[in-house]
């Protein structure tokens, strides 16, 4: 396939210049998927100024007009869904079926926020003082910087952008340099939909461009999704601004003796290995009570070994390659570390396929406890540890023994344990008899502890981050 060149989009124009960086298909390293022109800092600054210049008109536009534009973007995403899915599958390695689902969800999210745009609420209060009325207004935060990771190349850009625009903000986005295609196509869809110049700007580049963006004095708010290390840097660089950070996880899935075995194995397979484990909500610690442990591990090992790992464009593929050589090497290192720490490691090897790519065999580790390094650090690959617990209380204590707090799950047929778990798991997302990784877009998304900082994303709760409150007193 021909190589396309991708440029940044600022003030309604594609930007010439920058440093060319080629990306290759992780399913087939001979396939060059695109050349991205990384923007210099001047272009980042121009993008922020363009967003600043567009802000008054955009926030002043009446809600119905904003809503129609967002709806038009949803239409455009539906029209270009196949192109988007193919680009994501080639660039990031996600199986085409999953990439198509991601593209569809991006459209659904814009549709949802098209209607949120006309549901902007304020409050009126009686004053405690005679002759005074009180209004509490919501106003756009201003120019927002959106910095996104590579694992969901279009849906994360979509859920941040749709919310930001619905509530009257203007945007500068810096997508991941590892898989920017989804954000780039989204920018092009917005251009086609007639979004006014400067309302959405896209800067291509790596951490340097991101650092310049988040620290810019005209940026009022920064919404970031990515690793804990980058999140901490951004928190320091953007001190004084509104900050929303969605970061990593080390998510537990508890399986109790009374669980339905088929359900529990299906939850573990989905949570740990689908999307090559490259989900922040992946179940990377599977905590199993003693009575079901042997039967569960036997079934899980058999199912894991049967997962079809292959080229992202091959219909039979269930798990694609991992995203790049760095991630592949990281997965391999953690498998080796698990062995050194005394674990029994199934899988975790390089797989050879007809095309040369980053094919990593799903890796299941048994025989370790929760103090092992591989149980404490996020791997972000098809890699999970099965831990043993005496009973529910012990399993919950292990589950909560982590600095992270994004997602957690419980497989049980007991109402008593399900009720207790809902109240006592420490994560922001909790799943019972379903995968830790399945989420809806119309309800809050986010975690606790080291996983997240700031207000939740998604659904109507996104308004908390993307608006500021003003309390107005009106004398009679
Ligand atoms: P990353 O932190 O390496 O990069 C994320 C983004 O930050 C990229 O766009 C990158 O260019 C940019 N960046 C890097 N340095 C920067 C700096 N100094 N200033 C500003 N921007 C900078 O993360 P990644 O490898 O792309 O993504 C994987 C991580 O993302 C995992 O830890 C995963 O758990 C996390 N993640 C979290 C969620 C969530 O919602 N909690 C969702 C998806 C992924």
Coordinates of C-alpha atoms and ligand atoms in Angstrom, one line a residue:
X1 CA 0.0 0.0 0.0
X2 CA 1.2 3.5 -0.7
X3 CA 2.7 5.6 2.1
X4 CA 0.7 8.6 3.1
X5 CA 2.3 11.8 4.6
X6 CA 0.5 13.2 7.6
X7 CA 0.8 16.8 8.7
X8 CA -0.4 18.9 11.7
X9 CA -3.6 20.8 11.4
X10 CA -3.6 24.4 12.8
X11 CA -6.1 27.2 12.3
X12 CA -7.9 25.2 9.7
X13 CA -4.8 24.5 7.6
X14 CA -2.5 21.6 7.1
X15 CA 1.0 22.7 8.1
X16 CA 4.1 22.2 5.9
X17 CA 7.5 21.4 7.3
X18 CA 8.6 19.5 10.4
X19 CA 10.7 16.4 10.9
X20 CA 9.5 13.2 9.0
X21 CA 9.1 10.1 11.1
X22 CA 8.0 6.8 9.4
X23 CA 5.8 4.3 11.1
X24 CA 5.7 0.6 10.3
X25 CA 2.9 -2.0 10.5
X26 CA 3.6 -4.2 13.6
X27 CA 2.0 -7.1 11.8
X28 CA 4.4 -6.7 8.9
X29 CA 7.5 -4.7 9.4
X30 CA 8.0 -4.3 5.7
X31 CA 4.8 -2.3 5.4
X32 CA 5.4 1.5 5.9
X33 CA 2.1 2.8 7.0
X34 CA 2.8 6.5 7.0
X35 CA 5.2 9.3 7.4
X36 CA 4.3 11.8 10.1
X37 CA 5.8 15.3 10.0
X38 CA 6.6 16.1 13.7
X39 CA 5.8 19.7 14.4
X40 CA 8.4 22.1 15.9
X41 CA 7.6 24.0 19.0
X42 CA 6.6 27.1 16.9
X43 CA 3.8 25.1 15.4
X44 CA 2.6 24.0 18.9
X45 CA 2.5 27.7 19.9
X46 CA 0.6 28.7 16.7
X47 CA -1.9 26.0 17.5
X48 CA -2.5 27.3 21.0
X49 CA -2.9 30.8 19.6
X50 CA -5.3 29.6 17.0
X51 CA -7.4 27.9 19.7
X52 CA -7.3 31.0 21.7
X53 CA -8.4 33.2 18.8
X54 CA -11.3 30.8 18.1
X55 CA -12.6 30.5 21.7
X56 CA -15.0 33.5 22.0
X57 CA -16.9 32.7 18.8
X58 CA -17.1 29.0 19.6
X59 CA -18.3 29.4 23.2
X60 CA -20.7 32.0 22.0
X61 CA -22.2 29.8 19.3
X62 CA -25.7 28.8 20.3
X63 CA -26.0 25.2 21.6
X64 CA -28.0 23.9 18.7
X65 CA -25.4 24.9 16.2
X66 CA -22.6 23.3 18.2
X67 CA -24.8 20.2 18.6
X68 CA -25.3 20.0 14.8
X69 CA -21.6 20.3 14.1
X70 CA -20.9 17.4 16.6
X71 CA -23.6 15.4 14.9
X72 CA -22.0 16.0 11.5
X73 CA -18.7 14.8 12.9
X74 CA -20.4 11.6 14.1
X75 CA -21.8 11.2 10.5
X76 CA -18.3 11.7 9.1
X77 CA -16.8 9.1 11.4
X78 CA -19.5 6.6 10.3
X79 CA -18.8 7.4 6.6
X80 CA -15.0 6.9 7.1
X81 CA -15.3 4.0 9.6
X82 CA -13.7 1.4 7.3
X83 CA -10.8 3.7 6.4
X84 CA -10.3 4.4 10.1
X85 CA -10.4 0.8 11.1
X86 CA -7.9 -0.2 8.5
X87 CA -5.5 2.6 9.4
X88 CA -5.7 1.6 13.1
X89 CA -5.2 -2.1 12.4
X90 CA -2.2 -1.4 10.2
X91 CA -0.6 1.2 12.4
X92 CA -1.3 -0.1 15.9
X93 CA -1.9 -3.9 15.3
X94 CA -5.4 -4.1 16.6
X95 CA -7.4 -6.8 14.9
X96 CA -9.6 -5.3 12.2
X97 CA -12.8 -6.3 13.9
X98 CA -11.8 -4.6 17.1
X99 CA -10.5 -1.5 15.2
X100 CA -13.9 -1.3 13.5
X101 CA -15.6 -1.4 16.9
X102 CA -13.4 1.3 18.1
X103 CA -14.2 3.5 15.1
X104 CA -17.9 2.9 15.6
X105 CA -17.6 3.9 19.2
X106 CA -15.9 7.2 18.3
X107 CA -18.9 8.1 16.2
X108 CA -21.3 7.1 19.0
X109 CA -19.4 9.3 21.4
X110 CA -19.7 12.3 19.1
X111 CA -23.5 11.6 18.7
X112 CA -23.8 11.4 22.5
X113 CA -22.0 14.7 23.1
X114 CA -24.0 16.4 20.3
X115 CA -27.0 16.0 22.6
X116 CA -25.0 16.9 25.7
X117 CA -24.2 20.2 24.0
X118 CA -27.8 21.3 24.3
X119 CA -28.2 20.0 27.9
X120 CA -26.0 22.7 29.5
X121 CA -27.4 23.3 32.9
X122 CA -26.9 25.9 35.6
X123 CA -28.5 26.4 38.9
X124 CA -30.4 29.1 40.7
X125 CA -30.5 29.4 44.4
X126 CA -32.4 31.5 46.9
X127 CA -29.9 33.9 48.6
X128 CA -29.4 34.0 52.3
X129 CA -29.6 37.8 51.9
X130 CA -32.8 39.8 51.2
X131 CA -33.0 41.4 47.8
X132 CA -30.4 39.2 46.2
X133 CA -30.7 36.2 43.8
X134 CA -28.0 33.7 43.1
X135 CA -27.1 31.9 39.9
X136 CA -24.4 29.3 39.4
X137 CA -23.2 29.1 35.8
X138 CA -21.0 26.7 34.0
X139 CA -18.5 28.2 31.6
X140 CA -16.0 26.6 29.3
X141 CA -12.6 26.0 30.8
X142 CA -11.0 27.8 27.8
X143 CA -8.2 26.4 25.5
X144 CA -7.7 22.8 26.4
X145 CA -4.7 20.6 25.7
X146 CA -5.5 17.0 25.0
X147 CA -2.6 14.5 25.1
X148 CA -3.4 10.9 24.2
X149 CA -1.8 7.4 24.2
X150 CA -1.4 4.9 21.4
X151 CA -3.6 2.0 22.5
X152 CA -7.0 3.5 21.5
X153 CA -5.9 5.7 18.6
X154 CA -9.3 7.2 17.8
X155 CA -11.7 6.5 20.7
X156 CA -9.6 8.3 23.4
X157 CA -9.1 11.4 21.1
X158 CA -12.8 11.2 20.4
X159 CA -14.0 11.1 24.0
X160 CA -11.8 14.0 25.1
X161 CA -12.5 16.1 22.0
X162 CA -16.3 15.6 21.9
X163 CA -16.7 16.6 25.5
X164 CA -14.4 19.5 25.2
X165 CA -16.2 20.9 22.2
X166 CA -19.7 20.2 23.5
X167 CA -19.0 22.4 26.5
X168 CA -17.6 25.3 24.5
X169 CA -13.9 24.8 24.7
X170 CA -11.4 25.0 21.9
X171 CA -8.8 22.2 21.5
X172 CA -5.1 21.5 20.8
X173 CA -4.5 17.8 20.6
X174 CA -1.2 16.0 20.6
X175 CA -1.8 12.3 19.9
X176 CA 0.7 9.6 20.5
X177 CA 3.6 9.5 18.1
X178 CA 3.3 5.7 18.1
X179 CA -0.2 5.6 16.5
X180 CA -1.4 9.0 15.5
X181 CA -3.6 7.9 12.5
X182 CA -6.9 7.9 14.4
X183 CA -6.5 11.4 15.7
X184 CA -5.4 12.6 12.2
X185 CA -8.4 11.1 10.5
X186 CA -10.6 12.6 13.2
X187 CA -9.1 16.0 12.5
X188 CA -9.8 15.5 8.8
X189 CA -13.4 14.5 9.5
X190 CA -13.9 17.7 11.6
X191 CA -12.5 19.8 8.8
X192 CA -14.9 18.1 6.4
X193 CA -17.8 18.7 8.8
X194 CA -17.2 22.4 8.7
X195 CA -15.9 23.0 12.2
X196 CA -14.7 26.6 12.3
X197 CA -10.9 27.2 11.9
X198 CA -9.0 27.0 15.2
X199 CA -11.6 25.2 17.2
X200 CA -9.7 22.0 16.9
X201 CA -6.0 21.9 16.2
X202 CA -3.8 18.8 15.9
X203 CA -0.1 18.8 16.5
X204 CA 1.9 15.8 15.6
X205 CA 5.0 14.9 17.5
X206 CA 6.5 13.2 20.6
X207 CA 7.0 14.2 24.2
X208 CA 8.8 17.4 23.4
X209 CA 5.7 18.8 21.5
X210 CA 3.5 17.5 24.4
X211 CA 5.7 19.2 27.0
X212 CA 5.5 22.6 25.1
X213 CA 1.8 22.3 24.7
X214 CA 0.9 21.5 28.3
X215 CA 3.1 24.2 29.7
X216 CA 1.8 27.0 27.3
X217 CA 0.5 30.0 29.3
X218 CA -2.7 30.2 27.2
X219 CA -3.7 26.6 27.9
X220 CA -6.3 26.6 30.7
X221 CA -6.7 22.8 31.1
X222 CA -4.8 19.6 30.3
X223 CA -6.5 16.3 29.9
X224 CA -4.0 13.5 29.6
X225 CA -4.1 9.7 29.1
X226 CA -1.0 7.7 29.3
X227 CA 1.7 6.3 31.6
X228 CA 2.2 7.3 35.3
X229 CA 5.7 8.6 34.6
X230 CA 4.4 11.0 31.9
X231 CA 1.4 11.9 34.0
X232 CA 3.7 13.0 36.8
X233 CA 5.7 15.2 34.5
X234 CA 2.6 16.8 33.1
X235 CA 1.3 17.5 36.6
X236 CA 4.5 19.3 37.4
X237 CA 4.6 21.2 34.1
X238 CA 1.0 22.2 34.1
X239 CA 0.8 23.2 37.8
X240 CA -1.9 25.9 38.3
X241 CA -4.0 24.7 35.3
X242 CA -7.0 22.3 35.5
X243 CA -5.5 18.8 35.2
X244 CA -7.1 15.5 34.4
X245 CA -4.8 12.5 34.3
X246 CA -5.8 8.9 33.3
X247 CA -2.9 6.5 33.8
X248 CA -2.0 2.9 34.3
X249 CA -3.4 0.0 36.2
X250 CA -2.6 -3.4 37.8
X251 CA -6.1 -4.5 37.8
X252 CA -7.3 -7.5 39.8
X253 CA -9.9 -10.0 38.8
X254 CA -11.0 -12.2 41.8
X255 CA -12.4 -15.7 41.1
X256 CA -14.2 -17.3 44.1
X257 CA -14.9 -21.0 44.6
X258 CA -18.6 -20.4 43.9
X259 CA -18.0 -18.7 40.5
X260 CA -19.3 -20.1 37.3
X261 CA -16.2 -21.6 35.8
X262 CA -17.0 -20.7 32.2
X263 CA -17.9 -17.1 33.1
X264 CA -14.7 -16.7 35.1
X265 CA -12.5 -18.1 32.4
X266 CA -14.2 -15.9 29.8
X267 CA -13.7 -12.8 32.0
X268 CA -10.0 -13.7 32.5
X269 CA -9.4 -14.3 28.7
X270 CA -11.1 -11.1 27.7
X271 CA -9.6 -9.0 30.5
X272 CA -6.0 -10.3 30.3
X273 CA -5.4 -11.0 26.7
X274 CA -7.8 -9.4 24.2
X275 CA -6.4 -6.3 22.6
X276 CA -3.0 -7.9 23.3
X277 CA -3.5 -6.9 26.9
X278 CA -2.8 -3.3 25.8
X279 CA -5.7 -1.8 27.8
X280 CA -5.3 0.3 31.0
X281 CA -8.2 -1.8 32.4
X282 CA -6.6 -5.2 31.6
X283 CA -6.9 -7.9 34.3
X284 CA -3.2 -8.5 35.0
X285 CA -3.6 -10.1 38.4
X286 CA -6.1 -13.0 38.6
X287 CA -6.7 -13.9 42.2
X288 CA -8.3 -17.3 42.7
X289 CA -9.5 -19.0 45.8
X290 CA -8.1 -22.4 46.7
X291 CA -11.2 -24.6 45.9
X292 CA -11.5 -23.6 42.3
X293 CA -7.8 -22.8 41.6
X294 CA -6.7 -26.1 39.9
X295 CA -9.8 -26.4 37.7
X296 CA -9.6 -22.7 36.8
X297 CA -5.9 -22.7 35.9
X298 CA -6.2 -25.8 33.8
X299 CA -9.1 -24.3 31.8
X300 CA -7.4 -20.9 31.5
X301 CA -4.1 -22.4 30.3
X302 CA -6.0 -24.4 27.6
X303 CA -8.0 -21.4 26.4
X304 CA -4.9 -19.2 26.4
X305 CA -3.0 -21.6 24.3
X306 CA -5.8 -21.8 21.8
X307 CA -6.0 -18.0 21.2
X308 CA -5.1 -17.2 17.5
X309 CA -2.3 -14.7 17.5
X310 CA -1.7 -13.3 14.0
X311 CA -1.8 -10.5 11.5
X312 CA -4.3 -7.7 12.4
X313 CA -5.9 -7.9 9.0
X314 CA -6.4 -11.7 9.1
X315 CA -10.0 -12.5 9.9
X316 CA -9.0 -15.5 12.1
X317 CA -6.9 -13.3 14.4
X318 CA -8.1 -12.9 17.9
X319 CA -4.9 -11.2 19.2
X320 CA -2.8 -9.0 17.0
X321 CA 0.9 -8.2 17.4
X322 CA 2.0 -5.9 20.2
X323 CA 2.5 -2.3 19.1
X324 CA 6.2 -2.0 18.6
X325 CA 9.7 -3.4 19.4
X326 CA 9.9 -1.5 22.7
X327 CA 6.7 -3.0 24.0
X328 CA 7.7 -6.4 22.7
X329 CA 11.0 -6.2 24.5
X330 CA 9.3 -5.0 27.7
X331 CA 6.9 -8.0 27.6
X332 CA 9.8 -10.4 27.1
X333 CA 11.7 -8.9 30.0
X334 CA 8.8 -9.2 32.3
X335 CA 8.4 -12.9 31.3
X336 CA 12.0 -13.5 32.1
X337 CA 11.7 -11.6 35.4
X338 CA 8.7 -13.7 36.4
X339 CA 10.9 -16.8 35.9
X340 CA 13.7 -15.3 37.9
X341 CA 11.3 -14.5 40.7
X342 CA 10.3 -18.2 40.9
X343 CA 7.1 -18.2 38.8
X344 CA 6.0 -20.8 36.4
X345 CA 5.7 -19.1 33.0
X346 CA 3.4 -20.5 30.2
X347 CA 3.8 -18.7 26.9
X348 CA 5.6 -15.4 26.7
X349 CA 7.8 -16.3 23.7
X350 CA 8.2 -14.6 20.3
X351 CA 6.0 -16.2 17.7
X352 CA 6.9 -16.5 14.0
X353 CA 4.3 -15.8 11.4
X354 CA 4.3 -15.5 7.6
X355 CA 5.1 -11.8 7.9
X356 CA 7.8 -10.5 10.3
X357 CA 6.1 -8.6 13.1
X358 CA 5.9 -8.2 16.9
X359 CA 4.0 -11.4 17.7
X360 CA 4.1 -12.2 21.4
X361 CA 2.6 -15.4 22.8
X362 CA 0.1 -14.6 25.6
X363 CA 1.9 -15.2 28.9
X364 CA 0.3 -16.6 32.0
X365 CA 2.4 -16.8 35.2
X366 CA 1.5 -19.0 38.2
X367 CA 3.3 -19.7 41.5
X368 CA 4.1 -16.1 42.6
X369 CA 2.6 -13.9 45.3
X370 CA 1.5 -10.3 45.1
X371 CA 4.9 -9.0 46.2
X372 CA 6.6 -10.1 42.9
X373 CA 7.7 -7.2 40.7
X374 CA 5.5 -8.6 37.9
X375 CA 2.5 -8.3 40.2
X376 CA 3.3 -4.7 41.1
X377 CA 4.3 -3.0 37.8
X378 CA 2.1 -2.5 34.8
X379 CA 3.3 -4.6 31.8
X380 CA 0.8 -3.4 29.2
X381 CA 1.0 -6.6 27.2
X382 CA -0.7 -10.0 26.9
X383 CA 0.6 -10.9 30.3
X384 CA -1.2 -12.0 33.5
X385 CA -0.3 -13.6 36.9
X386 CA -2.6 -16.1 38.6
X387 CA -2.4 -15.7 42.4
X388 CA -3.9 -17.9 45.1
X389 CA -6.1 -16.7 48.0
X390 CA -7.5 -18.6 51.0
X391 CA -11.0 -17.0 50.8
X392 CA -12.8 -13.9 49.7
X393 CA -11.4 -11.6 52.4
X394 CA -7.8 -12.7 51.6
X395 CA -8.5 -12.2 47.8
X396 CA -9.9 -8.7 48.4
X397 CA -6.9 -7.8 50.5
X398 CA -4.6 -8.9 47.7
X399 CA -6.7 -7.1 45.1
X400 CA -6.5 -3.8 47.0
X401 CA -2.7 -4.2 47.7
X402 CA -1.5 -2.1 44.8
X403 CA -0.8 1.6 44.3
X404 CA -3.1 1.6 41.3
X405 CA -6.9 1.8 41.5
X406 CA -8.4 1.8 38.0
X407 CA -10.5 -1.3 37.4
X408 CA -11.3 -4.5 39.3
X409 CA -13.5 -7.5 38.9
X410 CA -15.2 -10.3 40.9
X411 CA -16.5 -13.6 39.6
X412 CA -19.0 -15.1 42.1
X413 CA -22.5 -16.4 42.4
X414 CA -22.8 -15.0 45.9
X415 CA -24.8 -11.8 46.4
X416 CA -23.2 -11.3 49.7
X417 CA -19.7 -11.1 48.3
X418 CA -20.8 -9.1 45.3
X419 CA -22.4 -6.5 47.6
X420 CA -19.3 -6.4 49.8
X421 CA -17.0 -6.0 46.8
X422 CA -18.9 -3.1 45.3
X423 CA -18.4 -1.2 48.5
X424 CA -14.8 -2.2 49.4
X425 CA -12.8 -2.6 46.2
X426 CA -10.6 0.5 45.9
X427 CA -10.8 1.0 42.1
X428 CA -12.9 3.6 40.2
X429 CA -14.4 0.9 38.0
X430 CA -15.7 -2.4 39.3
X431 CA -17.1 -5.4 37.4
X432 CA -19.0 -8.4 38.6
X433 CA -19.2 -11.5 36.4
X434 CA -18.0 -9.4 33.5
X435 CA -14.6 -8.4 32.1
X436 CA -12.6 -5.6 33.9
X437 CA -12.1 -4.1 30.5
X438 CA -15.6 -3.6 29.2
X439 CA -16.8 0.0 29.6
X440 CA -19.7 2.2 28.4
X441 CA -19.2 5.7 27.1
X442 CA -22.2 7.4 28.8
X443 CA -21.1 6.8 32.4
X444 CA -18.0 8.0 34.3
X445 CA -14.6 6.5 33.5
X446 CA -11.6 6.8 35.8
X447 CA -9.8 5.4 38.7
X448 CA -8.3 6.1 42.1
X449 CA -4.9 6.1 43.7
X450 CA -1.9 6.2 41.3
X451 CA -4.2 5.5 38.3
X452 CA -6.0 8.8 38.0
X453 CA -6.0 12.4 39.1
X454 CA -8.8 14.9 38.7
X455 CA -12.4 14.6 37.7
X456 CA -13.8 11.6 35.7
X457 CA -14.0 11.4 32.0
X458 CA -17.0 10.5 29.8
X459 CA -20.7 10.8 30.0
X460 CA -22.4 13.8 31.6
X461 CA -19.7 13.8 34.3
X462 CA -17.2 15.0 31.8
X463 CA -18.7 18.5 32.4
X464 CA -16.8 18.7 35.7
X465 CA -13.5 18.9 34.0
X466 CA -14.4 20.8 30.9
X467 CA -16.3 23.6 32.6
X468 CA -15.6 26.0 35.5
X469 CA -18.3 27.3 37.9
X470 CA -19.1 31.0 38.3
X471 CA -21.4 32.1 41.2
X472 CA -23.3 35.2 40.3
X473 CA -25.2 37.5 42.8
X474 CA -27.9 39.7 41.4
X475 CA -29.4 42.5 43.5
X476 CA -33.0 43.4 42.9
Ligands
LIG1 P1 3.0 7.7 27.4 O1 2.9 8.3 28.8 O2 4.3 7.2 27.0 O3 2.5 8.7 26.3 C1 1.2 9.3 26.3 C2 1.3 10.6 25.6 O4 2.1 11.6 26.3 C3 1.9 10.6 24.2 O5 1.1 11.4 23.3 C4 3.3 11.1 24.4 O6 3.9 11.7 23.3 C5 3.0 12.2 25.4 N1 4.1 12.7 26.2 C6 5.3 12.0 26.5 N2 6.0 12.8 27.3 C7 5.4 14.0 27.5 C8 5.7 15.2 28.2 N3 6.8 15.3 28.9 N4 4.7 16.1 28.2 C9 3.6 16.0 27.6 N5 3.3 14.9 26.8 C10 4.1 13.9 26.8 O7 1.9 6.5 27.4 P2 1.7 5.5 26.2 O8 2.8 4.5 26.2 O9 1.3 6.2 24.9 O10 0.3 4.7 26.7 C11 0.3 3.6 27.5 C12 -0.1 4.0 28.9 O11 -1.3 4.7 28.9 C13 -0.3 2.8 29.9 O12 0.3 3.1 31.1 C14 -1.8 2.7 30.0 O13 -2.2 2.1 31.2 C15 -2.2 4.2 29.9 N6 -3.6 4.3 29.5 C16 -4.5 4.7 30.5 C17 -5.8 4.8 30.1 C18 -6.8 5.3 31.2 O14 -7.8 5.8 30.8 N7 -6.5 5.2 32.4 C19 -6.2 4.5 28.9 C20 -5.3 4.1 27.9 C21 -4.0 4.0 28.3

